[in-house]
Amino acid sequence: MKRPRGKGATLRRGDKGFDAAVLATSFSGRDPGRRPDIYIQANKDADVVAAVKLAREQQHRISLCSGGHSWAQNHLRDGGMLIDLSRLNAIVIDAGARTARVGPGCWSIDLDRALKRVGLFFPVAHAPDVCLGGFLLQGGFGWNSRALGLACESVVGLDVVLADGTQVHASAEQNADLYWAARGAGPGFFGVVTTFHLKLHERPKVTAMIMQVFHERWLEDVFTWAHAIGPSVSSSVEFQLLITPKTLFTGKPGVEVLAPVMTSSWKAAREATAFIRQSPVRKRASVSTPLLPLSTMRMSEGAAQTHFPPKMHWCVDNMWTDAPIADLMPGLRKVSDTLPPAPSHALWLNWQPNRARPDMAFSMEAGFYFAAYGEWRHAEDDARYSTWATDRISEMAHLGKGIQLADENLGRRKARFMSDTNHGRLEQIRAHYDPDGRFNSYMTAP
Ligand SMILES: Cc1cc2nc3c(=O)[nH]c(=O)nc-3n(C[C@H](O)[C@H](O)[C@H](O)COP(=O)(O)OP(=O)(O)OC[C@H]3O[C@@H](n4cnc5c(N)ncnc54)[C@H](O)[C@@H]3O)c2cc1C
C-alpha cells in the first residue's frame, strides 16, 4: 500500500478518477465490482462528523476504511457512502505516562518505529501497512500478543463519531457499552473511530527468530510434533508453521517452522526456543537456522515481501480449533496438495490463550489457529482460485470452534466469530447506538 498523499477530497460516482480512487483503498488488487455512491477522504475529525451528518440527511448507508486490509474488501459495498480514514494517522506518545493517542490510519510499522525510539512497545500487526483502525477493532493478533494479550486489550479509550453525528469518548468509565463493543466487533462496528487511546508496554530487549524448513513429505511428522508441544511453548514465542508451495531457501513445497521470540535476555530467548533445536523432527529439516536477532520491523517487512505482496487477488478463510491432530491431518494434507501457486500459503499458529480476557466483544479463540491464504496476480485466474480457501476450510469447519475476524470471509461463508451471548449483546448495543442501521454491518453469505 502507499501512504495517503495530498489533501483528501470527495468524489462521486461518475467523477473523473472515482473508480481508481475507490479501488486504491484496498490492499487486495481484486475488483469486487461493488462501488459506493459517494467517497469521502477525511482530513480531520470534523470532516467525519460532517460526512456522517450528510449521510443521515441523504439516507446513505456508511462503510469505512482505514488501511483497506480487509481481505474480503468489507468496506466496498454497493451504494451509500465510503468514508476513508487513512489520513487520520497522527501518533502522539506520552512516554512518561506510557500512553499514546493514535489515528486509525496509522500504519503498524509507523507506530512500532516511533515507539522504538522511546523504548516502548505496542503489539502492532505483523505486516507494515495494516492500519490500526481495522486491526484494533477486530481484536489484534500483534507482535508478542501471546504474552501481552490481544492488541485491543491495550486500548483504554476511543473517540467515536456516532450515527447521529455526535462525537463521544468511550472507555471503561464513559460509554462503557460502546467501549465493550469496540474491542472485538471488527468490521461490524457501528461508529467511526477517529482516535485510539493506547496503553504502551516496555519494549522487549531481545527480538529474534529461529526457523526450520521441511520438505512436504514430512508434513505429518512436523504437525504431529507441533500439535503435541504447542501447549508447553512459552508465551514469549510466536510458534507457527507455514505450509507453502515454495519454502524459503529450498524453493520446494513444504513446511516452514518459524519461531519469533521476544524476551528480556538472550539466555531467555535461547531457553524459550530450545524446543525447536531439540525437536525430534529436526533431523528431517532441509534447513535449520540459528536463533538470529531480527527487529519486529525487519520481520514485518520480510513477511510483506515474501507472503503479502501488494495488489494480489486473494481468497482467505480461517478457523480456531482444539481438535485432535489425527482428525485435522487429512485436511492439512489436502491444503498442502491443492495450494495455488506461491506466495499462497496456510498458517498454523500456536495461540494457546493462557489467561482470562477482560469482558469485551472479542470472545472467540482456541489453542490453534489455522488460516488459508490463496493469492494470484491476474483477474483471469479469479474463477480458478477464488473459492480455494473457503472450500478447504469448509471441509474442516466441523473441527473448528469458529473464526477470527482478522481473516474473515463472511461474505462467502457464514461462521461464528464471537460467543452467542456476546453476539446478542453486541446487536443490542448496535440497536441503541445505530437504530436506523446507518453503518453497514457484517457482510453475509449469499
Ligand atoms: C497483509 C496482511 C497482514 C495482516 N496481519 C495481521 C496480523 O498480524 N494480526 C491481525 O490481527 N490481523 C492481521 N491482518 C488482518 C487485519 O488486521 C484486518 O484486515 C484489519 O481489518 C485491517 O485493518 P485496516 O484498517 O488496514 O483495514 P480496513 O479494510 O480499512 O478495515 C476493515 C474494516 O474495519 C472497519 N474499520 C476500519 N477503520 C475503522 C474506523 N476508523 N472506525 C470504524 N470502523 C473501522 C470497517 O468495517 C472496515 O471495513 C492482516 C491483513 C493483511 C492484509
Coordinates of C-alpha atoms and ligand atoms in Angstrom, one line a residue:
M1 CA 0.0 0.0 0.0
K2 CA 1.0 3.6 -0.3
R3 CA 0.6 6.2 2.4
P4 CA -2.1 8.7 1.5
R5 CA -0.8 11.8 -0.3
G6 CA -2.2 15.3 -0.5
K7 CA -5.4 16.7 0.9
G8 CA -8.4 14.4 1.0
A9 CA -11.2 15.0 -1.4
T10 CA -14.8 14.0 -2.1
L11 CA -15.7 12.1 -5.2
R12 CA -19.0 10.8 -6.6
R13 CA -19.8 8.0 -9.0
G14 CA -19.1 9.3 -12.5
D15 CA -16.5 11.8 -11.4
K16 CA -13.1 11.5 -13.1
G17 CA -10.8 9.2 -11.2
F18 CA -13.6 7.9 -9.0
D19 CA -13.1 4.2 -9.8
A20 CA -9.4 4.3 -9.4
A21 CA -9.6 6.2 -6.2
V22 CA -12.1 3.8 -4.6
L23 CA -10.1 0.7 -5.7
A24 CA -6.9 2.2 -4.4
T25 CA -8.3 1.9 -0.9
S26 CA -7.9 -1.9 -1.0
F27 CA -4.8 -3.9 -0.1
S28 CA -6.3 -6.5 -2.4
G29 CA -5.9 -5.9 -6.1
R30 CA -9.2 -7.6 -6.8
D31 CA -12.2 -5.6 -8.1
P32 CA -15.2 -6.9 -6.3
G33 CA -17.4 -4.8 -8.6
R34 CA -19.0 -3.0 -5.7
R35 CA -18.9 0.8 -5.5
P36 CA -20.2 3.4 -3.1
D37 CA -22.2 6.4 -4.5
I38 CA -20.0 8.9 -2.7
Y39 CA -16.4 8.5 -1.5
I40 CA -15.1 10.9 1.2
Q41 CA -11.4 11.1 2.2
A42 CA -11.5 12.7 5.7
N43 CA -8.6 15.1 6.7
K44 CA -9.7 15.7 10.3
D45 CA -12.4 14.7 12.8
A46 CA -14.7 17.5 11.7
D47 CA -14.8 16.0 8.2
V48 CA -16.0 12.7 9.7
V49 CA -18.8 14.5 11.7
A50 CA -19.8 16.4 8.5
A51 CA -19.8 13.2 6.4
V52 CA -22.0 11.3 8.9
K53 CA -24.4 14.2 9.1
L54 CA -24.6 14.3 5.3
A55 CA -25.2 10.5 5.2
R56 CA -28.1 11.0 7.6
E57 CA -29.6 13.8 5.5
Q58 CA -29.3 11.9 2.2
Q59 CA -30.1 8.5 3.7
H60 CA -26.8 6.9 2.7
R61 CA -25.6 3.8 4.5
I62 CA -21.9 4.2 5.6
S63 CA -18.9 2.0 5.2
L64 CA -15.5 2.7 6.5
C65 CA -11.8 2.0 5.8
S66 CA -8.6 2.9 7.4
G67 CA -5.9 0.8 5.8
G68 CA -8.1 -1.2 3.5
H69 CA -6.6 -4.6 4.5
S70 CA -9.9 -6.4 4.9
W71 CA -9.2 -9.4 2.7
A72 CA -12.9 -9.5 1.9
Q73 CA -12.9 -5.8 1.0
N74 CA -15.6 -5.3 3.6
H75 CA -15.6 -1.5 3.0
L76 CA -16.6 -1.8 -0.6
R77 CA -20.4 -2.1 -0.7
D78 CA -22.9 -1.2 -3.4
G79 CA -24.2 2.3 -3.0
G80 CA -24.0 4.5 0.1
M81 CA -21.1 6.4 1.4
L82 CA -17.5 5.3 1.9
I83 CA -15.5 7.3 4.5
D84 CA -11.7 6.9 4.2
L85 CA -9.9 7.4 7.5
S86 CA -6.4 6.8 6.2
R87 CA -5.3 10.5 6.6
L88 CA -6.2 10.4 10.3
N89 CA -2.8 8.8 11.1
A90 CA -1.3 11.0 13.8
I91 CA 0.8 9.5 16.6
V92 CA 1.1 11.3 19.9
I93 CA 3.2 9.5 22.5
D94 CA 3.4 10.3 26.2
A95 CA 6.4 8.2 27.1
G96 CA 6.3 9.1 30.8
A97 CA 2.7 8.0 31.2
R98 CA 3.2 5.1 28.8
T99 CA 0.2 6.1 26.7
A100 CA -0.4 7.1 23.1
R101 CA -3.1 8.7 21.0
V102 CA -3.1 7.2 17.5
G103 CA -5.3 7.8 14.5
P104 CA -7.0 4.8 12.8
G105 CA -5.0 5.4 9.6
C106 CA -1.7 4.9 11.4
W107 CA 0.4 2.0 9.8
S108 CA 1.5 -0.7 12.2
I109 CA 5.2 -0.2 11.3
D110 CA 5.0 3.6 11.9
L111 CA 3.8 3.1 15.4
D112 CA 6.4 0.4 16.1
R113 CA 9.2 2.6 14.8
A114 CA 8.0 5.7 16.8
L115 CA 7.8 3.6 20.0
K116 CA 11.2 2.0 19.4
R117 CA 12.8 5.5 19.7
V118 CA 11.4 5.8 23.3
G119 CA 12.0 2.2 24.3
L120 CA 8.3 1.3 24.4
F121 CA 6.2 -1.3 22.6
F122 CA 2.7 -2.0 21.3
P123 CA 1.6 -5.3 19.8
V124 CA 1.1 -4.0 16.3
A125 CA 0.2 -6.2 13.3
H126 CA 2.7 -8.4 11.6
A127 CA 2.5 -6.6 8.2
P128 CA 3.8 -3.0 8.0
D129 CA 0.8 -1.3 6.3
V130 CA -2.0 -2.9 8.3
C131 CA -3.7 0.1 9.9
L132 CA -4.8 0.3 13.5
G133 CA -8.4 1.1 12.5
G134 CA -9.5 -2.3 11.4
F135 CA -6.7 -4.2 13.3
L136 CA -7.7 -3.0 16.8
L137 CA -11.5 -3.3 16.3
Q138 CA -11.3 -7.0 15.5
G139 CA -9.0 -7.9 18.4
G140 CA -5.5 -7.5 17.0
F141 CA -3.1 -10.5 17.0
G142 CA 0.1 -8.5 17.1
W143 CA 3.7 -9.0 17.8
N144 CA 4.1 -10.5 21.3
S145 CA 0.3 -10.8 21.7
R146 CA 0.6 -14.3 23.2
A147 CA 2.4 -12.6 26.1
L148 CA 0.8 -9.1 26.1
G149 CA -2.7 -10.1 25.1
L150 CA -4.8 -9.0 22.1
A151 CA -3.9 -5.5 21.0
C152 CA -7.4 -4.4 21.8
E153 CA -6.8 -5.3 25.5
S154 CA -4.3 -2.3 25.4
V155 CA -6.9 0.1 24.1
V156 CA -8.0 2.2 27.0
G157 CA -10.3 4.5 25.2
L158 CA -11.6 5.6 21.8
D159 CA -13.1 8.8 20.2
V160 CA -16.0 7.7 18.1
V161 CA -18.4 9.6 15.8
L162 CA -21.8 8.0 16.2
A163 CA -24.6 7.5 13.7
D164 CA -26.3 10.8 14.8
G165 CA -23.1 12.7 14.0
T166 CA -22.1 13.4 17.7
Q167 CA -18.5 12.6 18.8
V168 CA -18.1 10.8 22.1
H169 CA -15.3 9.2 24.1
A170 CA -15.7 5.6 25.1
S171 CA -13.7 3.9 27.9
A172 CA -14.4 1.7 30.9
E173 CA -15.8 4.8 32.6
Q174 CA -17.6 6.6 29.8
N175 CA -20.0 4.9 27.3
A176 CA -18.8 1.6 28.6
D177 CA -21.0 -0.4 26.4
L178 CA -19.6 1.3 23.3
Y179 CA -16.1 0.5 24.6
W180 CA -17.1 -3.1 25.2
A181 CA -18.3 -3.4 21.6
A182 CA -15.3 -1.7 20.1
R183 CA -13.0 -4.3 21.4
G184 CA -13.9 -7.2 19.1
A185 CA -16.8 -6.1 16.9
G186 CA -14.3 -5.6 14.0
P187 CA -15.9 -4.9 10.6
G188 CA -19.4 -4.9 12.3
F189 CA -18.6 -1.8 14.4
F190 CA -21.3 0.9 14.3
G191 CA -19.4 4.2 14.6
V192 CA -16.3 5.9 13.2
V193 CA -13.2 5.6 15.4
T194 CA -11.2 8.8 14.9
T195 CA -8.6 8.2 17.7
F196 CA -7.5 5.2 19.8
H197 CA -6.1 5.8 23.3
L198 CA -3.5 3.1 23.9
K199 CA -1.6 1.7 26.9
L200 CA 2.0 1.1 26.0
H201 CA 4.4 -1.6 27.1
E202 CA 8.0 -2.0 27.9
R203 CA 10.0 -2.9 24.7
P204 CA 11.4 -6.4 24.9
K205 CA 15.2 -6.2 25.0
V206 CA 15.6 -9.2 22.6
T207 CA 13.7 -9.8 19.4
A208 CA 14.9 -12.8 17.4
M209 CA 13.7 -15.7 15.2
I210 CA 14.7 -19.3 14.6
M211 CA 13.5 -21.2 11.6
Q212 CA 13.5 -24.7 10.1
V213 CA 12.4 -25.8 6.6
F214 CA 10.9 -29.2 5.8
H215 CA 10.1 -30.9 2.6
E216 CA 6.3 -31.6 2.2
R217 CA 6.9 -35.3 2.7
W218 CA 7.4 -34.6 6.4
L219 CA 4.2 -32.6 6.9
E220 CA 2.5 -35.2 9.1
D221 CA 5.6 -35.6 11.3
V222 CA 6.0 -31.8 11.7
F223 CA 2.4 -31.1 12.5
T224 CA 2.1 -34.1 14.9
W225 CA 5.1 -32.7 16.9
A226 CA 3.9 -29.1 16.8
H227 CA 0.4 -30.0 18.0
A228 CA 1.8 -32.0 20.9
I229 CA 4.4 -29.5 22.0
G230 CA 2.2 -26.4 21.4
P231 CA 0.6 -26.1 24.9
S232 CA 4.0 -26.1 26.6
V233 CA 5.6 -23.4 24.4
S234 CA 6.5 -20.2 26.3
S235 CA 4.1 -17.3 25.6
S236 CA 7.2 -15.3 24.5
V237 CA 7.4 -17.4 21.3
E238 CA 5.1 -17.0 18.3
F239 CA 5.4 -20.6 17.2
Q240 CA 3.9 -21.1 13.8
L241 CA 4.0 -23.4 10.8
L242 CA 3.6 -22.2 7.2
I243 CA 2.5 -24.7 4.5
T244 CA 3.8 -23.2 1.3
P245 CA 4.4 -24.4 -2.3
K246 CA 7.8 -22.7 -2.3
T247 CA 9.7 -22.8 1.0
L248 CA 12.4 -20.3 1.8
F249 CA 16.0 -21.4 0.9
T250 CA 14.9 -24.6 -1.0
G251 CA 12.1 -23.3 -3.2
K252 CA 10.3 -26.6 -2.8
P253 CA 6.8 -27.3 -1.5
G254 CA 6.9 -27.9 2.3
V255 CA 6.5 -26.5 5.8
E256 CA 8.4 -23.6 7.3
V257 CA 8.7 -23.7 11.1
L258 CA 9.0 -20.1 12.4
A259 CA 9.5 -19.0 15.9
P260 CA 9.8 -15.3 16.5
V261 CA 10.7 -14.7 20.2
M262 CA 10.6 -11.6 22.4
T263 CA 12.3 -11.7 25.8
S264 CA 14.4 -9.6 28.2
S265 CA 17.7 -11.5 27.6
W266 CA 19.4 -13.8 25.1
K267 CA 19.5 -16.5 27.6
A268 CA 15.7 -16.4 28.0
A269 CA 15.3 -16.3 24.2
R270 CA 17.5 -19.4 23.8
E271 CA 15.7 -21.3 26.5
A272 CA 12.3 -20.4 25.1
T273 CA 13.2 -21.7 21.6
A274 CA 15.2 -24.8 22.8
F275 CA 12.2 -27.0 21.9
I276 CA 12.9 -26.2 18.2
R277 CA 16.6 -27.1 18.4
Q278 CA 15.9 -30.2 20.3
S279 CA 12.8 -31.4 18.4
P280 CA 12.6 -35.0 17.3
V281 CA 11.8 -33.9 13.8
R282 CA 14.8 -31.6 13.5
K283 CA 16.9 -34.3 11.7
R284 CA 14.3 -34.2 8.8
A285 CA 14.8 -30.4 8.3
S286 CA 16.4 -29.3 5.0
V287 CA 17.4 -26.1 6.6
S288 CA 17.9 -25.0 10.2
T289 CA 18.9 -21.5 11.1
P290 CA 20.4 -20.4 14.4
L291 CA 18.5 -18.0 16.6
L292 CA 19.0 -14.7 14.8
P293 CA 18.4 -11.2 16.1
L294 CA 15.7 -9.6 14.0
S295 CA 13.7 -6.5 14.8
T296 CA 9.9 -6.6 14.5
M297 CA 10.2 -4.0 11.7
R298 CA 12.6 -6.3 9.7
M299 CA 10.3 -9.3 10.3
S300 CA 7.2 -7.3 9.2
E301 CA 8.9 -6.1 6.1
G302 CA 10.2 -9.6 5.3
A303 CA 6.7 -11.1 5.7
A304 CA 5.3 -8.4 3.4
Q305 CA 7.9 -9.2 0.7
T306 CA 7.7 -12.9 0.9
H307 CA 4.0 -13.6 1.6
F308 CA 1.9 -10.4 1.2
P309 CA 3.0 -8.6 -1.9
P310 CA 0.6 -5.8 -2.9
K311 CA -2.2 -5.8 -5.4
M312 CA -2.6 -9.6 -5.5
H313 CA -6.0 -11.2 -5.7
W314 CA -6.9 -13.1 -2.5
C315 CA -9.1 -15.7 -1.1
V316 CA -8.8 -16.2 2.6
D317 CA -10.6 -18.2 5.3
N318 CA -9.8 -19.5 8.7
M319 CA -10.8 -21.4 11.8
W320 CA -9.9 -21.7 15.5
T321 CA -9.5 -25.3 16.6
D322 CA -8.9 -27.6 19.5
A323 CA -9.4 -30.8 17.5
P324 CA -7.1 -33.8 17.8
I325 CA -4.3 -33.7 15.2
A326 CA -5.3 -37.0 13.7
D327 CA -8.7 -35.6 12.8
L328 CA -7.1 -32.4 11.3
M329 CA -4.4 -34.2 9.3
P330 CA -6.4 -35.1 6.2
G331 CA -7.5 -31.5 5.8
L332 CA -4.0 -30.2 6.4
R333 CA -2.6 -32.6 3.8
K334 CA -5.3 -31.6 1.3
V335 CA -4.5 -27.9 1.8
S336 CA -0.8 -28.6 1.1
D337 CA -1.7 -30.7 -2.0
T338 CA -4.1 -28.1 -3.5
L339 CA -2.4 -24.8 -2.7
P340 CA -2.5 -22.2 -5.5
P341 CA 1.0 -21.1 -6.6
A342 CA 3.3 -19.2 -4.3
P343 CA 3.1 -16.9 -2.4
S344 CA -0.1 -18.6 -1.4
H345 CA 0.3 -20.3 1.9
A346 CA -1.5 -21.6 5.0
L347 CA -0.7 -20.5 8.6
W348 CA -0.9 -22.7 11.7
L349 CA -0.4 -20.6 14.8
N350 CA 0.1 -21.9 18.2
W351 CA -2.1 -19.4 20.1
Q352 CA -2.8 -21.2 23.4
P353 CA -4.6 -18.5 25.4
N354 CA -3.3 -18.7 28.9
R355 CA -5.2 -16.1 30.9
A356 CA -8.7 -14.7 31.3
R357 CA -9.6 -11.9 28.9
P358 CA -11.4 -8.7 30.1
D359 CA -15.1 -8.5 29.4
M360 CA -15.3 -7.3 25.8
A361 CA -17.0 -8.3 22.5
F362 CA -14.0 -10.4 21.4
S363 CA -14.7 -13.9 22.7
M364 CA -13.7 -16.5 20.1
E365 CA -10.3 -18.2 20.4
A366 CA -8.8 -21.7 20.8
G367 CA -5.5 -23.5 21.2
F368 CA -4.6 -23.3 17.5
Y369 CA -5.4 -21.0 14.6
F370 CA -5.4 -22.2 11.0
A371 CA -5.9 -19.9 8.0
A372 CA -5.6 -20.4 4.3
Y373 CA -4.4 -17.6 2.1
G374 CA -4.7 -18.1 -1.7
E375 CA -3.2 -15.4 -3.8
W376 CA -2.8 -14.8 -7.5
R377 CA -1.9 -11.9 -9.8
H378 CA -4.3 -11.9 -12.7
A379 CA -8.1 -11.5 -12.9
E380 CA -8.2 -14.3 -15.5
D381 CA -7.4 -16.7 -12.6
D382 CA -10.2 -15.5 -10.3
A383 CA -12.6 -18.3 -11.3
R384 CA -9.9 -20.9 -10.9
Y385 CA -8.8 -20.0 -7.4
S386 CA -11.3 -17.7 -5.7
T387 CA -13.1 -20.4 -3.8
W388 CA -10.0 -22.4 -2.8
A389 CA -9.6 -21.1 0.8
T390 CA -13.3 -21.4 1.6
D391 CA -13.5 -24.8 0.0
R392 CA -10.7 -26.2 2.1
I393 CA -11.7 -24.5 5.4
S394 CA -15.4 -25.6 4.9
E395 CA -14.2 -29.2 4.6
M396 CA -12.5 -28.8 8.0
A397 CA -15.1 -26.5 9.7
H398 CA -16.7 -29.3 11.7
L399 CA -13.3 -29.5 13.6
G400 CA -13.3 -25.7 14.4
K401 CA -14.9 -23.6 17.1
G402 CA -15.4 -20.5 14.9
I403 CA -13.4 -17.9 13.0
Q404 CA -11.1 -14.9 13.6
L405 CA -12.4 -11.6 12.3
A406 CA -8.9 -10.6 11.2
D407 CA -9.1 -13.1 8.3
E408 CA -12.9 -13.1 7.9
N409 CA -14.7 -14.2 4.8
L410 CA -18.3 -13.8 6.0
G411 CA -19.5 -12.7 2.6
R412 CA -18.7 -16.2 1.3
R413 CA -19.2 -18.4 4.3
K414 CA -21.4 -18.0 7.4
A415 CA -19.4 -18.6 10.6
R416 CA -19.4 -18.0 14.3
F417 CA -17.0 -15.2 15.2
M418 CA -17.9 -14.5 18.9
S419 CA -19.8 -16.2 21.6
D420 CA -23.5 -16.3 21.2
T421 CA -24.0 -14.3 24.4
N422 CA -21.6 -11.6 23.2
H423 CA -23.2 -11.5 19.7
G424 CA -26.6 -11.0 21.3
R425 CA -25.3 -8.2 23.4
L426 CA -23.4 -6.6 20.5
E427 CA -26.7 -6.4 18.5
Q428 CA -28.5 -4.8 21.4
I429 CA -25.8 -2.1 21.7
R430 CA -25.9 -1.6 18.0
A431 CA -29.7 -1.1 18.2
H432 CA -29.1 1.6 20.8
Y433 CA -26.4 3.5 19.0
D434 CA -27.4 2.9 15.4
P435 CA -31.2 2.3 15.4
D436 CA -31.5 3.1 11.7
G437 CA -28.7 0.9 10.6
R438 CA -26.7 3.8 9.3
F439 CA -23.5 1.8 9.4
N440 CA -23.1 -1.3 7.3
S441 CA -22.8 -4.4 9.5
Y442 CA -21.0 -7.7 8.7
M443 CA -21.3 -9.0 5.1
T444 CA -23.5 -12.0 4.7
A445 CA -23.1 -15.1 2.5
P446 CA -25.5 -15.3 -0.4
Ligands
LIG1 C1 -1.1 -8.4 4.8 C2 -2.0 -8.5 6.0 C3 -1.4 -8.9 7.2 C4 -2.2 -8.9 8.3 N1 -1.7 -9.2 9.5 C5 -2.4 -9.2 10.6 C6 -1.9 -9.5 11.9 O1 -0.7 -9.7 12.1 N2 -2.7 -9.6 13.0 C7 -4.0 -9.3 12.9 O2 -4.8 -9.4 13.9 N3 -4.6 -9.1 11.7 C8 -3.8 -9.0 10.6 N4 -4.4 -8.8 9.4 C9 -5.9 -8.6 9.3 C10 -6.1 -7.1 9.6 O3 -5.9 -6.8 10.9 C11 -7.6 -6.8 9.3 O4 -7.8 -7.0 7.9 C12 -7.9 -5.3 9.6 O5 -9.3 -5.1 9.4 C13 -7.1 -4.4 8.8 O6 -7.3 -3.1 9.2 P1 -7.3 -1.9 8.1 O7 -7.7 -0.7 8.8 O8 -6.0 -1.9 7.4 O9 -8.4 -2.4 7.1 P2 -9.8 -1.8 6.6 O10 -10.1 -2.7 5.5 O11 -9.7 -0.4 6.4 O12 -10.7 -2.1 7.8 C14 -11.5 -3.3 8.0 C15 -12.9 -2.9 8.5 O13 -12.8 -2.4 9.8 C16 -13.7 -1.3 10.0 N5 -13.0 -0.1 10.2 C17 -11.8 0.3 9.8 N6 -11.4 1.5 10.2 C18 -12.4 1.9 11.0 C19 -12.6 3.1 11.8 N7 -11.7 4.0 11.9 N8 -13.8 3.1 12.5 C20 -14.7 2.2 12.5 N9 -14.6 1.0 11.7 C21 -13.4 0.9 11.0 C22 -14.5 -1.2 8.7 O14 -15.7 -2.0 8.8 C23 -13.6 -1.9 7.7 O15 -14.3 -2.4 6.6 C24 -3.6 -8.7 8.2 C25 -4.2 -8.4 7.0 C26 -3.4 -8.3 5.9 C27 -4.0 -8.0 4.5

